[in-house]
């Protein structure tokens, strides 16, 4: 009996020691096509998964996935420290108050969509004020773009990208400014949207280079790993690991289902 008790105590002590030396951090994620796919009955896979696994290896922790979790819930759990990590995040001051944000890749700029039959030549940002423009509520656009939109009486906010495309089809708005990757996924998944829209040649990246971030909860019980995580991310940027894993360009690789210029 005593030998079994001793063995159990030794095993428990070893587990506690192992967790302290090589802790487990939980990454909260949802399905995000082309970055991290999270399909029913399958482990998540994709460039973001490869990146986070490499980060865990370099920073010295074990990576644990949540079940597929909506982003809004992930943010709430990051606030409480229930989960430790998120990825593919745009920077906002609100997010920076609840997590450490480490930039690791230049974000894909937003796109302006018009109807495929709309022949207007919209090429500059200042032309947006002449249009009835829809943007997605609670999405993190560049502040200067939102300032321009807020000064326009023709700007409307919508709840989702799909709603925006529906309004564009019905002629209730002239243009839709939305994140490129997510909007192309919405079009790809809805056959009724195929070849109905064109992407106007407005370059939103000229406003300012912006980056996506990996977030570490400020209430994570593993904040002692912050220096290692930050250093590992910087090293993966410097040695080209991030660029290699995130080389996919949704506008030039794979079908877009857009009307060509």
Tab-separated table of C-alpha atoms in Angstrom:
chain	number	residue	atom	x	y	z
A	1	UNK	CA	0.000	0.000	0.000
A	2	UNK	CA	2.735	2.437	0.999
A	3	UNK	CA	4.698	1.581	-2.126
A	4	UNK	CA	1.689	2.328	-4.313
A	5	UNK	CA	1.121	5.618	-2.492
A	6	UNK	CA	4.767	6.553	-2.883
A	7	UNK	CA	4.650	5.674	-6.566
A	8	UNK	CA	1.534	7.838	-7.021
A	9	UNK	CA	3.180	10.786	-5.251
A	10	UNK	CA	6.299	10.425	-7.373
A	11	UNK	CA	4.196	10.320	-10.544
A	12	UNK	CA	2.270	13.426	-9.464
A	13	UNK	CA	5.487	15.240	-8.606
A	14	UNK	CA	6.941	14.319	-12.000
A	15	UNK	CA	3.793	15.628	-13.777
A	16	UNK	CA	3.951	18.929	-11.888
A	17	UNK	CA	7.666	19.246	-12.650
A	18	UNK	CA	7.107	18.437	-16.326
A	19	UNK	CA	4.353	21.064	-16.589
A	20	UNK	CA	6.594	23.672	-15.008
A	21	UNK	CA	9.518	22.844	-17.303
A	22	UNK	CA	7.442	22.350	-20.475
A	23	UNK	CA	4.034	23.989	-19.871
A	24	UNK	CA	0.940	23.510	-22.007
A	25	UNK	CA	-0.562	26.616	-23.609
A	26	UNK	CA	-4.037	26.608	-25.160
A	27	UNK	CA	-4.606	28.192	-28.563
A	28	UNK	CA	-8.186	29.331	-29.152
A	29	UNK	CA	-9.236	29.094	-32.793
A	30	UNK	CA	-12.189	28.873	-35.143
A	31	UNK	CA	-12.437	27.689	-38.742
A	32	UNK	CA	-10.531	30.189	-40.926
A	33	UNK	CA	-10.248	28.805	-44.477
A	34	UNK	CA	-6.793	28.848	-46.116
A	35	UNK	CA	-5.193	29.739	-42.771
A	36	UNK	CA	-6.441	27.129	-40.336
A	37	UNK	CA	-9.192	24.744	-41.368
A	38	UNK	CA	-11.138	23.216	-38.498
A	39	UNK	CA	-13.523	20.637	-39.917
A	40	UNK	CA	-15.780	18.290	-37.979
A	41	UNK	CA	-13.974	15.163	-36.828
A	42	UNK	CA	-10.546	16.427	-37.886
A	43	UNK	CA	-7.674	18.094	-36.103
A	44	UNK	CA	-7.084	21.666	-37.337
A	45	UNK	CA	-4.610	22.025	-40.191
A	46	UNK	CA	-3.153	24.735	-42.389
A	47	UNK	CA	-0.416	27.408	-42.358
A	48	UNK	CA	-1.486	28.888	-39.011
A	49	UNK	CA	-1.346	25.460	-37.365
A	50	UNK	CA	2.136	24.823	-38.771
A	51	UNK	CA	3.224	28.248	-37.559
A	52	UNK	CA	1.869	27.800	-34.034
A	53	UNK	CA	3.405	24.335	-33.730
A	54	UNK	CA	6.781	25.735	-34.769
A	55	UNK	CA	6.342	28.548	-32.237
A	56	UNK	CA	5.648	26.009	-29.485
A	57	UNK	CA	8.747	24.035	-30.445
A	58	UNK	CA	11.020	27.097	-30.414
A	59	UNK	CA	9.550	28.738	-27.299
A	60	UNK	CA	9.501	25.521	-25.269
A	61	UNK	CA	5.856	24.723	-24.632
A	62	UNK	CA	3.250	22.150	-25.643
A	63	UNK	CA	0.477	23.490	-27.884
A	64	UNK	CA	-3.111	22.523	-27.096
A	65	UNK	CA	-6.058	23.297	-29.405
A	66	UNK	CA	-9.475	24.321	-28.151
A	67	UNK	CA	-12.525	22.804	-29.763
A	68	UNK	CA	-13.658	24.900	-32.730
A	69	UNK	CA	-14.593	28.164	-31.001
A	70	UNK	CA	-16.186	31.377	-32.376
A	71	UNK	CA	-13.775	34.287	-32.268
A	72	UNK	CA	-15.999	36.365	-29.967
A	73	UNK	CA	-15.837	33.623	-27.337
A	74	UNK	CA	-12.077	33.313	-27.807
A	75	UNK	CA	-11.707	37.020	-27.027
A	76	UNK	CA	-13.755	36.610	-23.838
A	77	UNK	CA	-11.650	33.648	-22.771
A	78	UNK	CA	-8.454	35.571	-23.490
A	79	UNK	CA	-9.688	38.328	-21.189
A	80	UNK	CA	-10.031	35.883	-18.288
A	81	UNK	CA	-6.933	33.806	-19.021
A	82	UNK	CA	-9.020	30.703	-19.694
A	83	UNK	CA	-7.035	30.340	-22.921
A	84	UNK	CA	-3.530	31.564	-23.631
A	85	UNK	CA	-3.126	32.262	-27.347
A	86	UNK	CA	-4.876	33.551	-30.453
A	87	UNK	CA	-3.462	34.195	-33.931
A	88	UNK	CA	-4.211	36.162	-37.113
A	89	UNK	CA	-5.283	39.191	-35.070
A	90	UNK	CA	-5.524	42.785	-36.216
A	91	UNK	CA	-4.238	45.294	-33.676
A	92	UNK	CA	-6.659	47.363	-31.621
A	93	UNK	CA	-6.057	49.240	-28.373
A	94	UNK	CA	-8.855	47.241	-26.754
A	95	UNK	CA	-7.149	43.953	-27.613
A	96	UNK	CA	-3.803	45.293	-26.438
A	97	UNK	CA	-5.370	45.887	-23.028
A	98	UNK	CA	-6.161	42.196	-22.599
A	99	UNK	CA	-3.282	40.509	-24.424
A	100	UNK	CA	0.295	40.993	-25.549
A	101	UNK	CA	0.268	41.345	-29.349
A	102	UNK	CA	3.268	40.211	-31.395
A	103	UNK	CA	3.223	41.204	-35.105
A	104	UNK	CA	4.408	38.492	-37.462
A	105	UNK	CA	3.086	39.042	-40.977
A	106	UNK	CA	1.857	41.893	-43.131
A	107	UNK	CA	-1.890	41.663	-43.403
A	108	UNK	CA	-3.701	41.355	-46.714
A	109	UNK	CA	-5.351	44.714	-47.404
A	110	UNK	CA	-9.111	45.026	-47.693
A	111	UNK	CA	-10.883	44.985	-51.050
A	112	UNK	CA	-13.530	47.201	-52.612
A	113	UNK	CA	-16.158	45.192	-54.483
A	114	UNK	CA	-18.494	46.612	-57.126
A	115	UNK	CA	-21.080	44.866	-59.256
A	116	UNK	CA	-19.494	43.217	-62.266
A	117	UNK	CA	-21.653	45.400	-64.525
A	118	UNK	CA	-20.537	48.622	-62.791
A	119	UNK	CA	-18.139	50.351	-65.175
A	120	UNK	CA	-17.081	53.195	-62.864
A	121	UNK	CA	-13.306	53.588	-62.614
A	122	UNK	CA	-12.732	53.706	-58.854
A	123	UNK	CA	-9.001	53.790	-58.251
A	124	UNK	CA	-8.351	56.210	-55.384
A	125	UNK	CA	-9.478	56.270	-51.768
A	126	UNK	CA	-10.983	59.762	-52.038
A	127	UNK	CA	-13.428	58.452	-54.658
A	128	UNK	CA	-15.142	56.353	-51.990
A	129	UNK	CA	-17.035	59.392	-50.717
A	130	UNK	CA	-18.944	59.485	-54.017
A	131	UNK	CA	-20.340	55.993	-53.415
A	132	UNK	CA	-22.806	54.365	-51.055
A	133	UNK	CA	-20.281	52.192	-49.218
A	134	UNK	CA	-20.933	49.326	-46.808
A	135	UNK	CA	-18.430	48.135	-44.198
A	136	UNK	CA	-18.697	45.338	-41.654
A	137	UNK	CA	-19.585	46.358	-38.110
A	138	UNK	CA	-16.876	45.599	-35.503
A	139	UNK	CA	-14.235	44.726	-38.104
A	140	UNK	CA	-10.926	46.536	-37.517
A	141	UNK	CA	-10.439	48.844	-40.491
A	142	UNK	CA	-7.681	51.419	-40.664
A	143	UNK	CA	-8.640	54.492	-38.573
A	144	UNK	CA	-8.145	56.928	-41.462
A	145	UNK	CA	-10.489	54.887	-43.658
A	146	UNK	CA	-13.134	54.804	-40.939
A	147	UNK	CA	-12.757	58.555	-40.389
A	148	UNK	CA	-13.439	59.072	-44.091
A	149	UNK	CA	-16.452	56.754	-43.894
A	150	UNK	CA	-17.821	58.431	-40.752
A	151	UNK	CA	-17.856	61.774	-42.557
A	152	UNK	CA	-19.939	60.351	-45.371
A	153	UNK	CA	-23.730	60.361	-45.045
A	154	UNK	CA	-23.819	57.490	-47.552
A	155	UNK	CA	-21.842	55.023	-45.424
A	156	UNK	CA	-23.711	52.065	-43.897
A	157	UNK	CA	-22.544	49.392	-41.478
A	158	UNK	CA	-23.632	45.791	-41.909
A	159	UNK	CA	-23.491	42.706	-39.708
A	160	UNK	CA	-21.708	40.334	-42.082
A	161	UNK	CA	-19.874	40.067	-45.384
A	162	UNK	CA	-22.666	37.904	-46.806
A	163	UNK	CA	-25.204	40.632	-45.997
A	164	UNK	CA	-22.989	43.142	-47.784
A	165	UNK	CA	-22.886	41.106	-50.971
A	166	UNK	CA	-26.661	40.664	-50.819
A	167	UNK	CA	-27.125	44.447	-50.523
A	168	UNK	CA	-24.695	45.004	-53.389
A	169	UNK	CA	-26.622	42.578	-55.590
A	170	UNK	CA	-29.879	44.378	-54.810
A	171	UNK	CA	-28.409	47.798	-55.570
A	172	UNK	CA	-28.858	49.068	-52.012
A	173	UNK	CA	-25.172	50.027	-51.907
A	174	UNK	CA	-22.646	50.847	-54.631
A	175	UNK	CA	-19.612	49.237	-53.052
A	176	UNK	CA	-18.514	46.923	-50.292
A	177	UNK	CA	-15.196	47.298	-48.417
A	178	UNK	CA	-14.364	44.030	-46.656
A	179	UNK	CA	-11.387	41.834	-45.718
A	180	UNK	CA	-10.092	40.160	-48.859
A	181	UNK	CA	-9.543	36.614	-47.629
A	182	UNK	CA	-12.863	36.244	-45.818
A	183	UNK	CA	-14.853	37.856	-48.627
A	184	UNK	CA	-13.384	35.542	-51.265
A	185	UNK	CA	-14.331	32.591	-49.060
A	186	UNK	CA	-17.926	33.855	-48.815
A	187	UNK	CA	-18.121	34.151	-52.601
A	188	UNK	CA	-16.578	30.703	-53.126
A	189	UNK	CA	-19.089	29.060	-50.801
A	190	UNK	CA	-22.172	30.634	-52.412
A	191	UNK	CA	-22.644	29.686	-56.049
A	192	UNK	CA	-25.229	32.440	-56.511
A	193	UNK	CA	-22.430	34.965	-55.906
A	194	UNK	CA	-20.047	33.550	-58.513
A	195	UNK	CA	-18.992	36.046	-61.186
A	196	UNK	CA	-21.375	38.741	-59.962
A	197	UNK	CA	-18.744	41.169	-58.653
A	198	UNK	CA	-15.468	42.758	-59.592
A	199	UNK	CA	-12.677	44.014	-57.360
A	200	UNK	CA	-11.906	47.702	-57.884
A	201	UNK	CA	-8.186	48.602	-58.177
A	202	UNK	CA	-8.067	50.620	-54.944
A	203	UNK	CA	-4.950	49.845	-52.908
A	204	UNK	CA	-5.871	50.071	-49.237
A	205	UNK	CA	-2.347	49.079	-48.199
A	206	UNK	CA	-1.009	52.500	-49.227
A	207	UNK	CA	-2.652	54.041	-46.170
A	208	UNK	CA	-0.187	52.297	-43.861
A	209	UNK	CA	1.454	48.898	-43.641
A	210	UNK	CA	-0.433	46.865	-41.060
A	211	UNK	CA	0.296	43.497	-39.546
A	212	UNK	CA	-1.491	40.506	-38.089
A	213	UNK	CA	-0.504	39.463	-34.596
A	214	UNK	CA	-0.241	36.498	-32.277
A	215	UNK	CA	-1.860	37.317	-28.951
A	216	UNK	CA	-0.807	36.095	-25.489
A	217	UNK	CA	-3.400	36.653	-22.760
A	218	UNK	CA	-2.242	39.089	-20.090
A	219	UNK	CA	-3.900	36.768	-17.555
A	220	UNK	CA	-2.259	33.604	-18.847
A	221	UNK	CA	-0.686	31.556	-16.037
A	222	UNK	CA	2.334	31.139	-18.324
A	223	UNK	CA	3.422	34.757	-18.757
A	224	UNK	CA	6.970	33.741	-17.834
A	225	UNK	CA	7.164	32.465	-21.430
A	226	UNK	CA	6.495	35.905	-22.929
A	227	UNK	CA	10.190	36.645	-23.708
A	228	UNK	CA	10.661	33.236	-25.347
A	229	UNK	CA	7.466	33.594	-27.391
A	230	UNK	CA	8.349	37.092	-28.544
A	231	UNK	CA	11.897	36.040	-29.463
A	232	UNK	CA	10.702	32.921	-31.310
A	233	UNK	CA	8.207	34.935	-33.385
A	234	UNK	CA	10.894	37.485	-34.282
A	235	UNK	CA	13.241	34.664	-35.293
A	236	UNK	CA	10.593	33.036	-37.513
A	237	UNK	CA	10.032	36.363	-39.256
A	238	UNK	CA	13.779	36.918	-39.703
A	239	UNK	CA	14.595	33.451	-41.050
A	240	UNK	CA	11.705	33.418	-43.540
A	241	UNK	CA	9.581	30.769	-41.809
A	242	UNK	CA	6.525	33.028	-41.659
A	243	UNK	CA	6.887	34.145	-45.270
A	244	UNK	CA	7.221	30.525	-46.415
A	245	UNK	CA	4.162	29.323	-44.494
A	246	UNK	CA	2.007	32.313	-45.455
A	247	UNK	CA	3.032	32.441	-49.111
A	248	UNK	CA	-0.505	31.836	-50.371
A	249	UNK	CA	-2.008	34.798	-52.247
A	250	UNK	CA	-5.796	34.347	-52.553
A	251	UNK	CA	-6.000	36.845	-55.417
A	252	UNK	CA	-3.543	35.046	-57.690
A	253	UNK	CA	-3.698	31.430	-56.503
A	254	UNK	CA	-6.910	29.519	-56.663
A	255	UNK	CA	-10.252	30.633	-58.161
A	256	UNK	CA	-11.698	33.971	-57.014
A	257	UNK	CA	-15.047	33.693	-58.879
A	258	UNK	CA	-14.804	37.385	-59.706
A	259	UNK	CA	-15.488	39.204	-62.971
A	260	UNK	CA	-12.120	39.964	-64.476
A	261	UNK	CA	-11.203	43.627	-65.067
